[in-house]
Structure formats: C-alpha cells, structure tokens
Coordinates of C-alpha atoms and ligand atoms in Angstrom, one line a residue:
X1386 CA -105.0 56.6 73.9
X1387 CA -105.1 58.0 70.7
X1388 CA -102.8 60.4 71.8
X1389 CA -100.6 58.0 73.5
X1390 CA -100.9 56.2 69.6
X1391 CA -99.8 59.0 67.7
X1392 CA -96.7 60.1 70.5
X1393 CA -95.9 56.7 70.1
X1394 CA -95.6 56.5 66.2
X1395 CA -93.8 59.7 66.6
X1396 CA -91.6 57.6 68.9
X1397 CA -91.1 55.2 66.6
X1398 CA -90.2 57.3 63.9
X1399 CA -88.2 60.2 65.6
X1400 CA -85.9 56.8 67.1
X1401 CA -85.9 55.6 63.3
X1402 CA -84.6 58.7 62.3
X1403 CA -82.3 58.5 64.8
X1404 CA -80.2 56.3 63.4
X1405 CA -79.1 55.0 59.8
X1406 CA -81.9 52.1 58.9
X1407 CA -81.1 50.4 55.8
X1408 CA -84.8 50.5 54.4
X1409 CA -83.9 54.3 54.8
X1410 CA -83.0 55.1 51.1
X1411 CA -80.0 56.9 50.6
X1412 CA -78.9 55.9 54.2
X1413 CA -77.3 52.6 53.9
X1414 CA -75.1 51.7 56.0
X1415 CA -72.0 50.5 55.4
X1416 CA -71.6 47.1 54.7
X1417 CA -68.9 45.5 57.4
X1418 CA -66.1 43.1 55.9
X1419 CA -63.9 41.0 58.4
X1420 CA -60.8 39.4 56.6
X1421 CA -59.2 36.8 58.9
X1422 CA -56.1 36.5 58.7
X1423 CA -54.5 32.9 61.0
X1424 CA -51.5 33.1 62.9
X1425 CA -50.8 35.8 61.1
X1426 CA -48.0 38.0 62.8
X1427 CA -46.9 41.5 63.0
X1428 CA -44.2 41.6 60.8
X1429 CA -46.3 38.8 58.2
X1430 CA -47.5 41.5 56.3
X1431 CA -45.2 44.5 54.1
X1432 CA -46.4 47.1 54.8
X1433 CA -45.3 46.0 58.1
X1434 CA -42.3 45.2 57.0
X1435 CA -42.6 41.4 56.3
X1436 CA -39.0 42.2 53.0
X1437 CA -39.6 38.7 52.6
X1438 CA -42.9 38.0 51.7
X1439 CA -44.6 40.1 49.3
X1440 CA -48.4 41.3 50.4
X1441 CA -49.0 43.9 47.8
X1442 CA -53.3 43.1 48.2
X1443 CA -52.2 43.8 51.9
X1444 CA -50.0 46.5 51.5
X1445 CA -53.4 48.1 49.0
X1446 CA -55.7 48.5 51.6
X1447 CA -53.2 49.9 54.3
X1448 CA -52.1 52.7 51.6
X1449 CA -55.9 53.6 51.6
X1450 CA -56.8 52.5 54.8
X1451 CA -56.0 52.8 57.5
X1452 CA -52.7 51.3 59.8
X1453 CA -53.3 50.2 63.3
X1454 CA -49.7 49.7 64.5
X1455 CA -51.1 49.1 68.6
X1456 CA -54.2 47.1 67.7
X1457 CA -54.2 43.6 69.4
X1458 CA -56.9 40.5 68.9
X1459 CA -58.1 39.6 72.1
X1460 CA -55.6 35.9 72.9
X1461 CA -52.7 34.4 71.4
X1462 CA -54.2 31.4 69.6
X1463 CA -57.1 30.9 67.9
X1464 CA -60.3 29.6 69.0
X1465 CA -60.6 32.0 72.5
X1466 CA -59.4 34.7 69.9
X1467 CA -62.5 34.5 67.6
X1468 CA -65.1 33.6 70.5
X1469 CA -63.4 37.2 72.2
X1470 CA -64.5 38.9 68.8
X1471 CA -67.9 37.6 69.1
X1472 CA -69.1 38.1 71.8
X1473 CA -67.6 40.9 73.3
X1474 CA -66.4 39.0 76.2
X1475 CA -62.7 37.8 77.3
X1476 CA -62.6 34.5 76.9
X1477 CA -61.0 34.5 79.8
X1478 CA -64.3 34.2 81.8
X1479 CA -65.7 31.6 79.9
X1480 CA -64.0 28.2 81.0
X1481 CA -63.8 25.7 78.3
X1482 CA -63.1 27.9 75.9
X1483 CA -59.2 27.3 74.7
X1484 CA -58.3 25.6 71.4
X1485 CA -60.9 23.4 70.6
X1486 CA -61.0 20.3 70.1
X1487 CA -62.4 18.3 66.9
X1488 CA -64.9 16.6 68.6
X1489 CA -65.7 21.0 70.6
X1490 CA -69.9 21.5 70.7
X1491 CA -70.6 24.7 70.0
X1492 CA -69.0 27.4 72.3
X1493 CA -70.8 30.4 71.4
X1494 CA -74.6 29.7 73.2
X1495 CA -77.3 30.1 70.9
X1496 CA -78.3 32.6 72.8
X1497 CA -75.6 34.8 73.4
X1498 CA -75.4 37.9 72.0
X1499 CA -72.6 38.3 68.8
X1500 CA -71.5 41.1 67.0
X1501 CA -73.3 39.5 64.3
X1502 CA -76.2 39.0 66.1
X1503 CA -75.4 42.9 66.6
X1504 CA -75.9 43.5 62.0
X1505 CA -78.9 41.3 62.0
X1506 CA -81.0 43.7 64.5
X1507 CA -79.4 46.6 62.4
X1508 CA -80.9 45.0 59.5
X1509 CA -78.2 43.5 58.4
X1510 CA -77.6 40.1 56.6
X1511 CA -75.0 38.5 58.2
X1512 CA -72.4 35.4 56.5
X1513 CA -69.1 33.3 57.7
X1514 CA -67.2 31.9 55.5
X1515 CA -63.3 30.3 55.8
X1516 CA -61.8 28.4 58.9
X1517 CA -64.9 28.3 62.4
X1518 CA -62.8 26.5 65.4
X1519 CA -65.3 27.5 67.6
X1520 CA -67.5 24.2 68.0
X1521 CA -70.4 23.0 66.5
X1522 CA -73.1 20.8 67.4
X1523 CA -74.9 20.3 71.7
X1524 CA -75.0 16.9 71.2
X1525 CA -72.3 13.9 70.6
X1526 CA -71.0 12.7 68.4
X1527 CA -71.7 16.4 66.6
X1528 CA -74.5 15.0 63.9
X1529 CA -71.6 15.4 61.0
X1530 CA -74.3 12.5 59.6
X1531 CA -77.2 14.3 59.9
X1532 CA -77.5 18.1 61.1
X1533 CA -75.5 20.3 62.6
X1534 CA -77.2 22.8 65.3
X1535 CA -76.5 24.2 66.8
X1536 CA -74.7 25.9 63.8
X1537 CA -73.1 29.1 63.0
X1538 CA -76.5 30.2 61.7
X1539 CA -77.5 30.3 65.9
X1540 CA -75.4 32.8 67.0
X1541 CA -76.4 35.3 64.4
X1542 CA -74.7 33.8 60.7
X1543 CA -77.7 33.7 57.9
X1544 CA -75.2 32.2 56.0
X1545 CA -71.8 29.9 56.8
X1546 CA -69.4 28.1 55.1
X1547 CA -66.2 26.2 56.9
X1548 CA -64.4 24.5 57.6
X1549 CA -65.3 23.4 61.1
X1550 CA -62.1 23.2 63.3
X1551 CA -58.5 23.8 62.0
X1552 CA -56.9 22.3 58.5
X1553 CA -54.7 20.1 61.1
X1554 CA -57.7 18.3 61.9
X1555 CA -60.2 16.3 61.1
X1556 CA -63.0 16.4 59.9
X1557 CA -61.2 17.2 56.7
X1558 CA -64.6 18.5 55.0
X1559 CA -66.9 22.0 55.0
X1560 CA -70.1 22.1 56.4
X1561 CA -72.7 24.7 55.3
X1562 CA -76.4 24.8 56.6
X1563 CA -76.2 22.0 59.4
X1564 CA -74.7 19.7 57.0
X1565 CA -71.5 18.1 55.3
X1566 CA -71.5 19.4 52.1
X1567 CA -71.4 16.4 49.4
X1568 CA -71.4 13.6 52.2
X1569 CA -72.4 10.1 50.6
X1570 CA -74.5 8.7 53.0
X1571 CA -73.4 5.1 52.7
X1572 CA -69.7 6.2 53.8
X1573 CA -70.8 8.3 56.6
X1574 CA -67.8 9.9 58.9
X1575 CA -66.3 9.0 62.4
X1576 CA -63.6 10.7 64.3
X1577 CA -62.6 9.3 66.8
X1578 CA -58.6 10.8 69.2
X1579 CA -58.1 6.3 69.2
X1580 CA -57.7 4.6 65.5
X1581 CA -60.7 3.5 64.3
X1582 CA -60.8 -0.7 63.5
X1583 CA -62.5 -2.6 61.1
X1584 CA -66.0 -2.1 62.8
X1585 CA -66.4 1.5 62.2
X1586 CA -67.9 1.4 59.1
X1587 CA -66.8 4.3 56.1
X1588 CA -64.0 4.6 54.2
X1589 CA -60.5 4.1 56.2
X1590 CA -57.5 6.2 55.3
X1591 CA -53.5 6.0 56.6
X1592 CA -52.1 6.2 59.7
X1593 CA -49.5 8.1 59.9
X1594 CA -47.6 6.9 62.3
X1595 CA -47.5 3.6 61.5
X1596 CA -48.1 4.3 57.6
X1597 CA -45.8 7.6 57.7
X1598 CA -45.2 7.1 53.8
X1599 CA -48.3 8.4 53.0
X1600 CA -48.2 11.6 54.6
X1601 CA -46.4 12.7 51.0
X1602 CA -46.9 16.8 50.9
X1603 CA -45.8 17.8 54.4
X1604 CA -44.9 15.6 57.2
X1605 CA -46.4 15.6 60.4
X1606 CA -45.5 15.1 63.6
X1607 CA -46.7 12.5 66.2
X1608 CA -49.7 14.9 67.6
X1609 CA -50.3 15.5 64.1
X1610 CA -49.6 12.0 62.3
X1611 CA -53.3 10.6 62.7
X1612 CA -55.4 10.0 60.0
X1613 CA -53.6 10.9 56.5
X1614 CA -56.6 12.9 53.9
X1615 CA -55.2 14.0 50.6
X1616 CA -51.8 13.4 51.8
X1617 CA -51.3 15.1 54.5
X1618 CA -51.8 14.1 58.1
X1619 CA -53.9 15.2 60.8
X1620 CA -54.9 15.3 64.6
X1621 CA -57.2 13.2 65.2
X1622 CA -58.6 9.8 63.1
X1623 CA -61.4 9.6 61.0
X1624 CA -63.4 7.2 58.5
X1625 CA -65.7 8.3 55.8
X1626 CA -66.8 10.9 54.2
X1627 CA -64.4 10.1 51.3
X1628 CA -66.2 12.3 49.0
X1629 CA -65.9 15.5 51.0
X1630 CA -63.3 15.4 51.0
X1631 CA -61.4 18.8 50.7
X1632 CA -57.6 19.3 49.1
X1633 CA -55.6 21.7 51.5
X1634 CA -54.5 23.5 48.3
X1635 CA -57.5 24.2 47.0
X1636 CA -59.2 26.6 50.0
X1637 CA -58.2 29.6 49.2
X1638 CA -60.4 29.8 46.0
X1639 CA -63.2 27.8 47.6
X1640 CA -63.9 29.9 50.4
X1641 CA -63.6 32.8 47.5
X1642 CA -65.3 31.0 45.4
X1643 CA -67.9 30.9 47.9
X1644 CA -68.0 34.0 49.0
X1645 CA -68.2 35.3 45.4
X1646 CA -71.6 33.9 45.3
X1647 CA -72.4 34.8 49.1
X1648 CA -71.4 38.9 47.5
X1649 CA -73.6 38.6 44.2
X1650 CA -76.4 37.3 46.3
X1651 CA -76.8 39.9 49.2
X1652 CA -74.5 42.6 47.5
X1653 CA -78.8 45.0 47.6
X1654 CA -78.6 45.7 51.1
X1655 CA -75.9 46.0 53.7
X1656 CA -74.8 43.2 54.6
X1657 CA -71.3 41.5 57.0
X1658 CA -69.3 39.1 55.9
X1659 CA -66.6 37.2 58.7
X1660 CA -64.1 36.1 56.5
X1661 CA -61.5 34.3 58.4
X1662 CA -58.8 32.0 56.2
X1663 CA -57.4 29.1 57.3
X1664 CA -53.8 30.9 56.2
X1665 CA -51.7 30.9 57.5
X1666 CA -52.3 28.4 59.7
X1667 CA -50.1 24.3 59.8
X1668 CA -50.5 22.4 57.4
X1669 CA -49.1 25.1 55.3
X1670 CA -50.0 23.8 51.4
X1671 CA -51.1 27.2 49.2
X1672 CA -52.3 26.5 46.2
X1673 CA -49.3 25.7 43.7
X1674 CA -49.1 28.7 41.6
X1675 CA -48.7 30.4 44.9
X1676 CA -45.6 28.9 45.6
X1677 CA -42.2 30.2 45.5
X1678 CA -44.2 33.3 45.7
X1679 CA -41.8 34.3 48.8
X1680 CA -38.2 34.3 49.8
X1681 CA -39.5 31.9 53.1
X1682 CA -41.0 28.0 52.0
X1683 CA -44.3 27.0 52.3
X1684 CA -45.3 29.2 55.2
X1685 CA -44.5 32.9 53.0
X1686 CA -46.4 31.1 50.0
X1687 CA -49.5 30.5 52.2
X1688 CA -49.2 34.1 53.5
X1689 CA -49.1 35.2 49.8
X1690 CA -51.9 32.9 49.3
X1691 CA -53.4 34.5 52.1
X1692 CA -52.6 37.7 50.1
X1693 CA -54.8 36.6 47.4
X1694 CA -57.3 36.0 48.9
X1695 CA -57.5 39.3 50.6
X1696 CA -57.1 40.7 47.0
X1697 CA -60.1 38.3 45.7
X1698 CA -62.7 39.6 48.1
X1699 CA -61.7 43.8 47.5
X1700 CA -61.7 43.0 43.6
X1701 CA -65.1 42.0 44.4
X1702 CA -66.8 44.4 45.9
X1703 CA -65.3 46.4 43.3
X1704 CA -67.0 44.3 40.5
X1705 CA -70.3 44.6 42.7
X1706 CA -69.6 48.6 42.8
X1707 CA -69.3 48.3 46.2
X1708 CA -66.5 49.6 47.3
X1709 CA -67.1 53.2 48.9
X1710 CA -69.7 51.2 50.7
X1711 CA -68.3 49.1 52.7
X1712 CA -65.4 49.1 55.4
X1713 CA -62.8 46.5 55.0
X1714 CA -61.1 45.4 58.3
X1715 CA -58.1 43.4 57.4
X1716 CA -56.9 41.7 60.5
X1717 CA -55.5 38.1 62.8
X1718 CA -56.3 36.2 65.3
X1719 CA -53.3 35.5 67.2
X1720 CA -49.5 35.7 66.8
X1721 CA -46.9 34.2 64.6
X1722 CA -45.5 30.7 64.9
X1723 CA -42.8 28.8 62.6
X1724 CA -43.4 25.2 62.3
X1725 CA -46.2 23.9 64.4
X1726 CA -46.4 20.3 64.4
X1727 CA -45.6 20.0 60.9
X1728 CA -41.8 20.1 59.2
X1729 CA -43.3 22.5 56.3
X1730 CA -39.3 23.3 55.6
X1731 CA -40.4 27.1 56.8
X1732 CA -38.2 27.7 59.9
X1733 CA -37.8 25.8 63.2
X1734 CA -36.3 29.0 65.3
X1735 CA -39.3 30.9 67.5
X1736 CA -41.1 33.2 65.4
X1737 CA -39.9 35.9 68.4
X1738 CA -36.5 35.4 67.4
X1739 CA -34.4 36.8 64.7
X1740 CA -34.5 34.1 61.7
X1741 CA -31.1 32.7 59.9
X1742 CA -32.7 34.8 57.0
X1743 CA -34.1 37.9 58.7
X1744 CA -37.1 37.5 58.6
X1745 CA -39.1 38.3 61.9
X1746 CA -42.9 36.9 61.9
X1747 CA -43.1 38.8 65.0
X1748 CA -41.5 41.9 64.1
X1749 CA -40.1 43.7 66.8
X1750 CA -42.1 42.3 69.7
X1751 CA -41.4 39.6 71.8
X1752 CA -43.1 36.2 71.5
X1753 CA -45.8 34.7 68.7
X1754 CA -48.4 32.3 68.8
X1755 CA -49.6 30.8 72.6
X1756 CA -47.9 34.0 74.1
X1757 CA -48.6 36.5 76.2
X1758 CA -45.4 39.1 75.4
X1759 CA -47.3 41.9 72.7
X1760 CA -45.9 39.5 70.1
X1761 CA -49.2 37.0 70.4
X1762 CA -51.5 39.1 70.3
X1763 CA -50.5 42.8 68.5
X1764 CA -51.4 42.0 65.1
X1765 CA -51.7 43.6 62.0
X1766 CA -54.9 45.5 61.8
X1767 CA -56.2 47.4 58.9
X1768 CA -59.4 49.2 58.7
X1769 CA -60.5 51.1 54.7
X1770 CA -63.5 52.7 53.6
X1771 CA -63.2 55.0 51.4
X1772 CA -63.9 58.8 52.1
X1773 CA -64.6 58.0 55.4
X1774 CA -61.3 56.8 56.7
X1775 CA -58.7 58.7 56.3
X1776 CA -55.5 57.2 54.8
X1777 CA -53.1 57.3 57.4
X1778 CA -51.4 55.0 60.5
X1779 CA -52.5 55.1 63.8
X1780 CA -50.7 54.0 67.0
X1781 CA -54.3 53.6 68.9
X1782 CA -54.0 51.3 71.2
X1783 CA -57.4 49.0 70.1
X1784 CA -58.7 45.4 71.1
X1785 CA -60.4 43.7 67.6
X1786 CA -63.4 42.4 71.1
X1787 CA -64.1 46.1 71.6
X1788 CA -65.5 46.2 67.6
X1789 CA -68.9 44.9 69.1
X1790 CA -69.0 48.0 71.1
X1791 CA -67.9 50.3 68.1
X1792 CA -70.2 49.2 65.9
X1793 CA -73.4 49.2 68.4
X1794 CA -73.0 53.2 68.5
X1795 CA -72.2 53.0 64.6
X1796 CA -75.7 52.2 64.2
X1797 CA -77.0 53.7 67.3
X1798 CA -78.0 50.0 68.5
X1799 CA -77.8 48.8 72.3
X1800 CA -76.3 46.2 73.5
X1801 CA -78.3 43.7 75.7
X1802 CA -77.9 43.9 79.2
X1803 CA -75.0 41.4 80.7
X1804 CA -73.6 41.0 77.2
X1805 CA -70.5 42.3 75.5
X1806 CA -69.2 43.2 78.9
X1807 CA -65.9 44.3 77.7
X1808 CA -66.9 45.7 74.3
X1809 CA -66.5 49.3 74.5
X1810 CA -67.5 51.7 72.1
X1811 CA -64.4 52.7 69.9
X1812 CA -65.5 54.0 67.0
X1813 CA -63.7 57.1 67.2
X1814 CA -60.7 55.4 66.9
X1815 CA -61.7 52.4 64.0
X1816 CA -62.4 55.2 62.1
X1817 CA -59.6 57.4 63.4
X1818 CA -60.8 60.1 64.5
X1819 CA -59.2 59.3 67.5
X1820 CA -55.5 57.6 67.7
X1821 CA -55.0 57.5 71.4
X1822 CA -57.1 55.0 71.3
X1823 CA -58.3 53.1 74.7
X1824 CA -56.5 53.5 77.6
X1825 CA -56.4 50.0 79.1
X1826 CA -57.0 46.5 77.2
X1827 CA -56.9 43.4 78.5
X1828 CA -55.2 40.6 76.6
X1829 CA -55.0 36.1 76.9
X1830 CA -53.0 33.3 76.0
X1831 CA -55.2 30.4 75.2
X1832 CA -54.8 28.7 79.0
X1833 CA -56.2 32.0 80.1
X1834 CA -52.8 33.5 81.2
X1835 CA -54.7 36.9 81.4
X1836 CA -52.4 40.5 80.5
X1837 CA -53.4 44.2 81.0
X1838 CA -52.0 46.8 78.4
X1839 CA -52.1 50.2 80.4
X1840 CA -51.4 53.5 77.9
X1841 CA -47.2 52.6 77.0
X1842 CA -47.1 49.9 80.5
X1843 CA -47.6 46.4 80.3
X1844 CA -48.5 44.6 83.3
X1845 CA -48.2 40.1 83.6
X1846 CA -49.2 39.4 86.6
X1847 CA -48.2 36.6 88.9
X1848 CA -46.1 35.3 91.6
X1849 CA -43.4 36.8 89.2
X1850 CA -45.2 39.8 88.1
X1851 CA -43.9 41.8 85.0
X1852 CA -43.9 45.2 83.9
X1853 CA -43.0 46.4 81.0
X1854 CA -42.2 50.1 79.9
X1855 CA -43.0 49.6 76.0
X1856 CA -42.7 53.2 75.4
X1857 CA -39.1 52.3 76.0
X1858 CA -38.1 49.0 75.7
X1859 CA -40.7 47.6 72.7
X1860 CA -39.5 44.2 73.3
X1861 CA -40.0 43.2 77.3
X1862 CA -36.7 42.8 78.2
X1863 CA -36.1 44.8 81.2
X1864 CA -38.9 43.8 83.9
X1865 CA -39.6 47.2 85.8
X1866 CA -42.1 44.9 89.0
X1867 CA -38.7 45.8 91.4
X1868 CA -38.3 49.4 89.6
X1869 CA -41.3 50.3 89.6
X1870 CA -43.4 48.6 92.7
X1871 CA -46.5 51.7 92.8
X1872 CA -46.7 51.5 89.2
X1873 CA -46.7 47.2 89.3
X1874 CA -48.9 48.2 92.1
X1875 CA -51.5 50.1 90.4
X1876 CA -52.1 48.1 87.3
X1877 CA -52.0 45.0 89.6
X1878 CA -55.3 46.7 91.3
X1879 CA -57.1 47.7 88.6
X1880 CA -56.4 44.0 86.5
X1881 CA -58.4 43.0 89.1
X1882 CA -61.3 45.6 89.0
X1883 CA -61.6 44.9 84.9
X1884 CA -61.7 41.2 86.1
X1885 CA -64.1 40.6 88.3
X1886 CA -66.3 43.7 86.7
X1887 CA -65.5 43.5 83.0
X1888 CA -63.7 46.1 80.7
X1889 CA -67.1 47.9 79.4
X1890 CA -68.7 48.8 82.9
Ligands
CA1195 CA1 -55.0 31.3 64.6

C-alpha cells in the first residue's frame, strides 16, 4: 500500500511539475483578457483599413501583437457567436441559441464545460464584465426582483457585472451577483412583449409607438419602439426598476470602472476577464466626449468609445505591472451593420456596399451581420502577449470556437469527454507559431445556416449551393459550384461529416 501511495504521490508531483500551476513560484500562467466588440466589422478598425474612424489604442495593440486577417467568430449574430466561443461547440447543434429574447432563460446549461470553467480548473479567477445576451435564470418570469439563478456564475464566472441582454432590449439595468443592481424593492421590474397596464406595479415608461416624442435621443423603428428609457426606445415593454436604469452614454465608463475594481482586487493571481462591451451595437449613443471623434456619425463615435475602452483596460494592466504577464485578445462577435432599428444617422446602406463616404464596415468582404458571407464572421482579431507573441500579421485561418481547445493545451488541461466538440488545439496559431492555422472551420448565421471554410475555399450548402475560391475572389462574387463540381461535392461531404461529429473529433 505504501508503495502505491508513494507512486501516487510521485505521479501527482510529476503532473504538477508538468503543467504550469498557478501556485508554482515563477510559473504563473498568463492572465487572459478578451476585449470583445459588439457588431465590430473587419473594416471598422484603423489598422484593418478604416480611414474615417480613429482607433489608436487597438492599432497599438496590433502593432505590439499579432493581427489576424482570416479569423472568424462562429456566427454572424451575438448570441450564437458567444455561445459557440464559450462552449467550444457550434451553436447550431443546440436549437434555441439564436438571438436571445429579453426573457430568455440561460442558454448555456450549468453542467456544460465552458471556457471560464477551463480557466477556473487551472486555478484562475474569472469574470465577465459587459454585455451578456446568453439568457439568465431557469424559470419564467426571470427573477429580476429576487435572485437570478443560474447566473453566469453557474457556468464558471466567479464574478459578473452584466448588461443582461443587449442595449436595445429591456430591462435597461445591470445584473451583478445574480441581482439587479440598485433596484428599489418597492419598484419591481416587469417586462413583456406587450404594453403593461396600470394593474402592473412599478414606474411606467413612455411607449415609443404611441408617444414618439419621448424618443428624444435616437428614434427607433416599430420593433425597437416599445418602452422608452433614457430617451431611447427599446425592444419589449418594461415597468419598474427606475433606480436601477443605466444610461446609454455611461455604459462604457461603467464597464471600465468595474473592470478596474476587479483587476485591482484579483491582480495577484492568474485571471481570465471576458470584457464584452456593448459598443458598437445599436442604439449607438456613446458618451458625449466621443461625439464627432469619427467622421461617421454615432456609429463611428461608438467605435471610438470601444477603442477607448480597450485602451483603458490596457492601461489598467500596465498600471498593475501586468502587461508582460497578460494575453490580450481583441475580437468581435459578428460583422458590421449600419442603421439597424434606429435612425442614428450613421448610414442607410448595407455594410457590404461601398459607402458614399468611403467606409467599408466589412472591409473588402461580402455581407455583414446576419450574413453567411465572409463579412458576417471574418472580424478583427488581435493577440498581444509581449515577449511571447511576435508582432506581425497572420493570415492563418482561425475560429474563436478554438479558444477553449487552445487554452486547454496551453494550460495542460483536458476538455471533458463530450464537451467542446468543435474546439481544437490551435495554440500555435493563436501565438503566431503556425501561420497556416486550421484547414477547416465552420461558420453560421443566426438561423443556423452553416457554411464551411476549407483553406481558401468557401462552401455554402443548400438547393442553390455556393462555392467560392477566396484566393481569386475575395468578394464571393463568382459561384464556382458548376465549374468545380468535384470540389463542391468534396466540401459538401466534408461538411456533413463535421456537422455530425464535430470539428474536434
Ligand atoms: Ca453582436
């Protein structure tokens, strides 16, 4: 027995030595911070070609790090994109993971293995500060006036300070520790897709459809013109929660302030911070100090706000001496969209089309938010890790869904059986050692249309299947499905295989 015990101890010791344990002196694994934009397109960042929106802080991260040109979020809308990144599983595998309604319950179940779970198991402290949009609670109605459970804590985030859905949906409040922040119990929150009458308690807000004069800031279309809070109408109606309301123009500052407090508190041990800002999602109403800082109206100014937020987090890391020990990633959850439910005066043309004013939100790519074409998912992606990641540009094909598998490899951790089925070890790609990246990735729209990228090829299945050779046709204009039937068939079969078994099998 003694011998077995000794051998076991030795085994444990060797295992501990083999992986960089957080407790091991001098072997602290790097912090990981994901600065995540909302609807930020490939062409919205200066270093990616934007001439009309200054983004000096993101450009600086790109200069100090590795800038990807063919990195993709998993989906062309918020909810499935975030779902896929955090679970390592393409969202189309789980029905009901399209854009989440204001009352959506938690889409990632508590028993799932997630990206924050991975970090937690490796000894990290974890937090999400920003826009959530992955559902909350497991009962209806969501317990806005009590304890929301499950909250992000159930899927591996030690701390959360979130805007629960999106800034164009009610309730316009923050949730932290499973509670609505600053809620007056005498003014309970109720939300509904239908107008709420006098029989429902709580502060009443103007109805944007019947009282359009209340929409003083950025008028919404019919869908977005339900309850008006802070002079801006939202999707769905709300009563109550007046003391808890956020102000659109303060959201960026609120998130940065919270991140500052959290980093200060947790700086002495490895941490993972997921920082998904609400910029540049509609309604775009950044702080006044950003107004006019771009040449593209409020959408461009919201992008300047996002750049500021990224810079503020970078400054916090520097202030605490964490620059060298932190991997900073800048990304986006889907491609660009211009006017989208609000007349914010930005643009009315589709993001994929040439603007009169020369801005291309999707860069040279076709489509944007909601689209299966490259502009829907090919988004800015930058990795900075001073001294470890050589600055430069990488044309490697990469999917955000592979973050879990990649960090699992870096931290010498295993992904449990049956979890993360689309998440592979691409750590060498992420850190710039592999400049080719994945041979194949899957991407999807909100409504589960799925496409495959194989090297330079793009295959979109369906009755009118599409095949593009991006090496010659970056704008996905010439469908080669009839000219290259062999390739189309090969990719169609490949797609069936991966749809069924997962990319990581
Ligand atoms: Ca989004």
